[in-house]
Coordinates of C-alpha atoms and ligand atoms in Angstrom, one line a residue:
X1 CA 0.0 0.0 0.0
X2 CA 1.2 3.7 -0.7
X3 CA 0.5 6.2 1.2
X4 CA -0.1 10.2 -0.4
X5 CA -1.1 13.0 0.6
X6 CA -1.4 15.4 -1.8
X7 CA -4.4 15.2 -4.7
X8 CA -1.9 15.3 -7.7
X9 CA -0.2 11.9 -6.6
X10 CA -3.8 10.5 -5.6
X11 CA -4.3 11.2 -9.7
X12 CA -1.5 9.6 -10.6
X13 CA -2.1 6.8 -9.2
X14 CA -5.6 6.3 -10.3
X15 CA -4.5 7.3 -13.5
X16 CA -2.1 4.4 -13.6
X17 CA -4.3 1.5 -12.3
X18 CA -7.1 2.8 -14.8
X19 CA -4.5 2.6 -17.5
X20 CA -4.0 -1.4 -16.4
X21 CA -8.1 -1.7 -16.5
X22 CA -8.3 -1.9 -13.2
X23 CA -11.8 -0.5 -11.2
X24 CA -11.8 1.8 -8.9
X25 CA -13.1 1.5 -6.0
X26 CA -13.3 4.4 -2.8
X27 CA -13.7 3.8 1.2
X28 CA -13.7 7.6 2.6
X29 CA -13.5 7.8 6.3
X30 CA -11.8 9.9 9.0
X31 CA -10.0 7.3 10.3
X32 CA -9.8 6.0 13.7
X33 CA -10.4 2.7 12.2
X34 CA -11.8 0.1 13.7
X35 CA -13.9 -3.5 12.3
X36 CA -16.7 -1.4 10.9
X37 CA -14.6 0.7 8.1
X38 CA -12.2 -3.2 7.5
X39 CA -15.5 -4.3 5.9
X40 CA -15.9 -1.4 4.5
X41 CA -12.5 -2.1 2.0
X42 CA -13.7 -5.4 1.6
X43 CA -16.3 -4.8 0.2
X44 CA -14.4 -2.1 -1.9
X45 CA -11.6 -4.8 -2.9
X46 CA -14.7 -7.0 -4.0
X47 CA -16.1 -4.7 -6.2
X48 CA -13.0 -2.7 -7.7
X49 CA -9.2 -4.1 -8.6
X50 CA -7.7 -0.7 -7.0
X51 CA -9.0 0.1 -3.2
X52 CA -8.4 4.1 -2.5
X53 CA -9.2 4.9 1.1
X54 CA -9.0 8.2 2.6
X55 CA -8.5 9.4 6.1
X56 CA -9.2 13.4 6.5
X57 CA -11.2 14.5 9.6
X58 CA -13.3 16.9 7.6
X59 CA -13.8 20.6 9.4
X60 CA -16.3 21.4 7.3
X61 CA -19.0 19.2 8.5
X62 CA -18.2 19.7 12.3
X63 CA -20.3 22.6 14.3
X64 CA -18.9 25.0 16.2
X65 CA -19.3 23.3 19.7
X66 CA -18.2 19.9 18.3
X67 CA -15.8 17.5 18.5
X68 CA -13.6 18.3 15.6
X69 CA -10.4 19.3 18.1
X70 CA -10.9 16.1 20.0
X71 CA -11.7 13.3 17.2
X72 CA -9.3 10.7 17.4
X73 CA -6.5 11.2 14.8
X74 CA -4.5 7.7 14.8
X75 CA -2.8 7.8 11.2
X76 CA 0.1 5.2 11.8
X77 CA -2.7 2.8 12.8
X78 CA -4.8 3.1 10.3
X79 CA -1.9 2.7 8.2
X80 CA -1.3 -0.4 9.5
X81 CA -4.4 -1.7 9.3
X82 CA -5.3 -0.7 6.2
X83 CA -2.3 -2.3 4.7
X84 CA -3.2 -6.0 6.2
X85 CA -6.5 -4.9 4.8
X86 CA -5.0 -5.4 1.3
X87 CA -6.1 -1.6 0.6
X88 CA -4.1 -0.6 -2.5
X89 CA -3.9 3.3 -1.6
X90 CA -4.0 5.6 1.5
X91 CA -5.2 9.5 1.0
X92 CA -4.3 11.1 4.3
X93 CA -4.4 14.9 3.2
X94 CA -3.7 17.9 5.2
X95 CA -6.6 20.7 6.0
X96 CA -5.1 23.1 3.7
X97 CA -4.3 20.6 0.9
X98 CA -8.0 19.8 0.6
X99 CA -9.5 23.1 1.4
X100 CA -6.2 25.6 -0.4
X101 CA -8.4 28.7 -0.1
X102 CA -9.7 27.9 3.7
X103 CA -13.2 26.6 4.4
X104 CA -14.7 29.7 5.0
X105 CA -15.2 30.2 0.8
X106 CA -15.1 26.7 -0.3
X107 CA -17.8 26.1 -2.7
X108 CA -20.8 23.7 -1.2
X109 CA -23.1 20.9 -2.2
X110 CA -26.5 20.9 -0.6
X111 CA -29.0 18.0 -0.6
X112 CA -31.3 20.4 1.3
X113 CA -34.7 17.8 1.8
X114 CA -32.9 15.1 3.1
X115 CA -30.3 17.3 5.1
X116 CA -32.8 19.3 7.4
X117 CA -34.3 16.6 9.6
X118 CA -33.4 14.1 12.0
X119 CA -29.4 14.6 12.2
X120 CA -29.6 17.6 10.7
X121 CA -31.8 19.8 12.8
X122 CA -29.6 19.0 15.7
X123 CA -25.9 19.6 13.3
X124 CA -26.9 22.5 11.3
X125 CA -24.8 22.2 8.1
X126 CA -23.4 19.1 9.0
X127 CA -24.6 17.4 5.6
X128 CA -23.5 20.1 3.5
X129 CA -19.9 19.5 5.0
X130 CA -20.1 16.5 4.7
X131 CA -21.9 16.1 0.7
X132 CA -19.0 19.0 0.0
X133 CA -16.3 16.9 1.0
X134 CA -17.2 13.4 -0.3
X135 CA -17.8 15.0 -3.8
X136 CA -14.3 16.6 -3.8
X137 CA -13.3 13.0 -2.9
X138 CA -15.2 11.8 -5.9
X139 CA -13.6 14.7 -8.0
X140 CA -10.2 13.7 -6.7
X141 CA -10.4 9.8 -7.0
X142 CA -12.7 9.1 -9.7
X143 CA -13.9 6.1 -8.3
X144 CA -16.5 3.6 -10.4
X145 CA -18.0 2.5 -7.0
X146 CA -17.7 4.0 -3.1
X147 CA -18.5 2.1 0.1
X148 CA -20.2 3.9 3.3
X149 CA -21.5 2.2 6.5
X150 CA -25.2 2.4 6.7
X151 CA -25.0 3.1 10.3
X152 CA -24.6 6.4 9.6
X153 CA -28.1 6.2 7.4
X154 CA -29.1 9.5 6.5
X155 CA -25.4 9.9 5.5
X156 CA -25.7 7.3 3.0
X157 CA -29.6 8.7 1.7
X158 CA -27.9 12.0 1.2
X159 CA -25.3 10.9 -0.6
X160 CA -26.9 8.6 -2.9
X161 CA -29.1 11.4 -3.8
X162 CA -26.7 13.6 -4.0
X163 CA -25.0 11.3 -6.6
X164 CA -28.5 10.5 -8.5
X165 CA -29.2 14.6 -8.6
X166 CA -25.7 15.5 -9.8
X167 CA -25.3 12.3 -12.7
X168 CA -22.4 11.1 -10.8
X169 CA -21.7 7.9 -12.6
X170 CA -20.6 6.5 -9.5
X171 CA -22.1 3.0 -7.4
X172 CA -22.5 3.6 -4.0
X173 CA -23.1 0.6 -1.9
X174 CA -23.9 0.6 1.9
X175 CA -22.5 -1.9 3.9
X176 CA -24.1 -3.5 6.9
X177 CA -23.8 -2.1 10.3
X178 CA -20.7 -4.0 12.4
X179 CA -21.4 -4.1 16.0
X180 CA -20.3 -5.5 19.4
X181 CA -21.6 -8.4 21.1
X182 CA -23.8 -6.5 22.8
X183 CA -25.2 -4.9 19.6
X184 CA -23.8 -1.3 19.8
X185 CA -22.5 0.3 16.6
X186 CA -18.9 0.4 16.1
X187 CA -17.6 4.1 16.1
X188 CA -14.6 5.9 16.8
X189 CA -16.6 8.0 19.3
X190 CA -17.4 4.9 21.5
X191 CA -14.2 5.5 22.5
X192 CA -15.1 8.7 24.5
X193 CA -17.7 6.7 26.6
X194 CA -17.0 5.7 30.2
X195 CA -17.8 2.6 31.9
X196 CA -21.2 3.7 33.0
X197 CA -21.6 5.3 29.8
X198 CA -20.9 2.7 27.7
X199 CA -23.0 0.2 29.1
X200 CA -26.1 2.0 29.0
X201 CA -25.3 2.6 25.1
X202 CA -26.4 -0.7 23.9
X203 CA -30.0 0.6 25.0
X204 CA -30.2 1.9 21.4
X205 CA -30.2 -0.7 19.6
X206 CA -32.3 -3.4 21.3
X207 CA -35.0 -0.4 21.6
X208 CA -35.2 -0.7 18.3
X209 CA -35.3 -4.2 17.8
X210 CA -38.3 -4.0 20.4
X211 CA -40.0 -1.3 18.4
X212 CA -39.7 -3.2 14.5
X213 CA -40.8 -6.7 16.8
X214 CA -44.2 -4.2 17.8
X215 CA -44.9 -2.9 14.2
X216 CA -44.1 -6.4 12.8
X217 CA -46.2 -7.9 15.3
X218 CA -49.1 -5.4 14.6
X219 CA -48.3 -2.6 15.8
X220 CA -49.7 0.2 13.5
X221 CA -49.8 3.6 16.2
X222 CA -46.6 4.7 15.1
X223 CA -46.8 8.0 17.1
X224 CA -48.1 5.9 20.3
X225 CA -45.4 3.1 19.6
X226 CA -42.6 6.4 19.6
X227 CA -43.9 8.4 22.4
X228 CA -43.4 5.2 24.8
X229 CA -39.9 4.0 23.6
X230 CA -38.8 7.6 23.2
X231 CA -39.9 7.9 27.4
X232 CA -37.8 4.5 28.2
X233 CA -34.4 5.9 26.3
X234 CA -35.3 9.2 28.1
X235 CA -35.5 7.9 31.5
X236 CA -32.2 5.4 30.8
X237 CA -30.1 8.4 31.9
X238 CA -29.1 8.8 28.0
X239 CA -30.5 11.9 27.0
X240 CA -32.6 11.5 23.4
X241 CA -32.2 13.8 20.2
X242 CA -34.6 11.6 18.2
X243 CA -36.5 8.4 17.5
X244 CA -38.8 8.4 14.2
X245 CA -39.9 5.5 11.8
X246 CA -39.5 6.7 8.3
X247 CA -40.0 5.1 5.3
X248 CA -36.5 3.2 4.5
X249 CA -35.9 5.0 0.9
X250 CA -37.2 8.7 1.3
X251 CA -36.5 9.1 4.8
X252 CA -40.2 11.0 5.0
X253 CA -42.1 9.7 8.0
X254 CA -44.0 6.5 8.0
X255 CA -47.3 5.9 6.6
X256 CA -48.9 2.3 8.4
X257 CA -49.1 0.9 4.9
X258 CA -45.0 2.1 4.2
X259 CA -43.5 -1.8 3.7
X260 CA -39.8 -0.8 3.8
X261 CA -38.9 1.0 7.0
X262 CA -36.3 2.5 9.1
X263 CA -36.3 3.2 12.7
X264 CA -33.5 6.1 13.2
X265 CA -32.0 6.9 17.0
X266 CA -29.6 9.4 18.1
X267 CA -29.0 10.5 22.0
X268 CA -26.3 11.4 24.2
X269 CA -24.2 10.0 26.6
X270 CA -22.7 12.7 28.4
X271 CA -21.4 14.8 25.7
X272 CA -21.2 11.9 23.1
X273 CA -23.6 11.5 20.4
X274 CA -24.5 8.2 19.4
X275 CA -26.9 7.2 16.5
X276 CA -27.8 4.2 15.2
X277 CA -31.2 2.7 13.0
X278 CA -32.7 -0.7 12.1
X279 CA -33.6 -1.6 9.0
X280 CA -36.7 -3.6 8.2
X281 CA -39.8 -4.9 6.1
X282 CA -43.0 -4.3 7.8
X283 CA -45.0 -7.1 6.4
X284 CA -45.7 -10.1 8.1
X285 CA -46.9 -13.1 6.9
X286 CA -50.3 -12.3 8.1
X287 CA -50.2 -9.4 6.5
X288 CA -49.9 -11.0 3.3
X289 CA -52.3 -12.8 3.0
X290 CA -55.2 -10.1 3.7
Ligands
PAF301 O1 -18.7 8.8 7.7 C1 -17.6 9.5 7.7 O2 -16.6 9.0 8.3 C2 -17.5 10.9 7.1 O3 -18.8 11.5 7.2 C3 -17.1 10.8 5.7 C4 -18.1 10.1 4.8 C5 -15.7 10.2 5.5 C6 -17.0 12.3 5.1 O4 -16.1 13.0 5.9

């Protein structure tokens, strides 16, 4: 694996393993790795000859009371894990190397629907950041396909629609969710939780196993079903930014009759923000046949 960290040798390179045929394929993170983004480049080595991953804690989708100064920056470990990853290509590029004229005039990309709810009317501009820098990623790499972890959810919406609106001729593929035994989500911000902290955390996720077990069992009150779960996280000593069923592919709230659907959670422990979101079909069998 070679590491660069500058956008003109990141060309090169692409350049070059296009020239031998090869696909391309991109895993953008900010690094910190840990199981979650590994699968991540498998997935990328399964679908593309030549596996670019970048590592660039992004400023531009961090607010101004967040965690930017404190996000784990662990380069020579990633490195190394990348490498026995079988990743063909590290980008690890500086601030100004991505952003020459500062952030303050960079040029964004909006997906404005899909960016204004759930995470983003807690992190106001968050998506934007965020859509801004993966395109310039996309720009820089030219990758035929791109991996993201769909525990970040709305992440993923956003940019596939940000792909399908701008004619990016790029496949994005989400990869499953890696979590611990317990079922929390891998992140690199688990690591700011203490004991106490981090055992109340797996909350989120087997709230909303309950909650898809209700709707597929019957359950049709969505509101009702929300409004209790949303008082059980609430009195866990986590405190609860949101919990909404939405419809798995447009994110808009959920209809009863919506088949595909997503249950989407974020909520704080201490000063850590955790999300996380299951995934499901509605339908039961009984369903079915009426
Ligand atoms: O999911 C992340 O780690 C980041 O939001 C991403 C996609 C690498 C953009 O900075």
């Amino acid at each position: 694996m070679i590491t660069v960290n500058n956008v003109a040798a990141l060309r090169a390179a692409v350049t070059q393993a296009r020239a031998e045929g090869k696909r391309i394929g991109l895993v953008p993170t900010m690094g910190n790795l840990h199981a979650g983004h590994i699968a991540l480049v498998h997935t990328a080595r399964q679908h593309a000859a030549f596996v670019v991953a970048s590592v660039f804690v992004n400023p531009l989708q961090f607010g101004p009371n967040e965690d930017l100064d404190k996000y784990p920056r662990t380069l020579a470990a990633d490195q190394a894990q990348l490498e026995a990853a079988g990743c063909d290509l590290l980008f690890a590029p500086t601030v100004s190397e991505m952003y020459p004229d500062g952030t303050a005039v960079q040029t964004r990309v909006s997906v404005p629907e899909l960016a204004k709810e759930l995470c983003g009317a807690s992190r106001p501009g968050h998506f934007d950041g965020m859509a801004t820098v993966v395109n310039k990623l996309f720009n820089m790499a030219q990758p035929d396909v791109a991996v993201f972890g769909q525990k970040d959810y709305q992440q993923l919406a956003v940019i596939r629609a940000m792909v399908r609106d701008l004619n990016m001729p790029i496949e994005i593929i989400g990869e499953p969710t890696v979590r611990a035994d317990d079922g929390l989500a891998l992140s690199s911000r688990n690591g700011y939780l203490d004991a106490t902290q981090r055992a109340l955390a797996p909350l989120l996720q087997r709230t909303l196993q309950a909650m898809a077990e209700a709707i597929q069992g019957g359950e049709r009150h969505y509101e009702a079903l929300m409004t209790r779960h949303r008082q059980v996280i609430a009195g866990s000593g986590l405190r609860l930014d949101y919990l909404d069923i939405r419809e798995a592919s447009s994110l808009r709230p959920a209809h009863a009759n919506d088949e595909q659907l997503v249950i989407l959670v974020a909520a704080y422990a201490g000063n850590t923000r955790l999300i996380d979101n299951l995934v499901f079909e509605r339908a039961t069998v009984a369903d079915k046949a009426q």
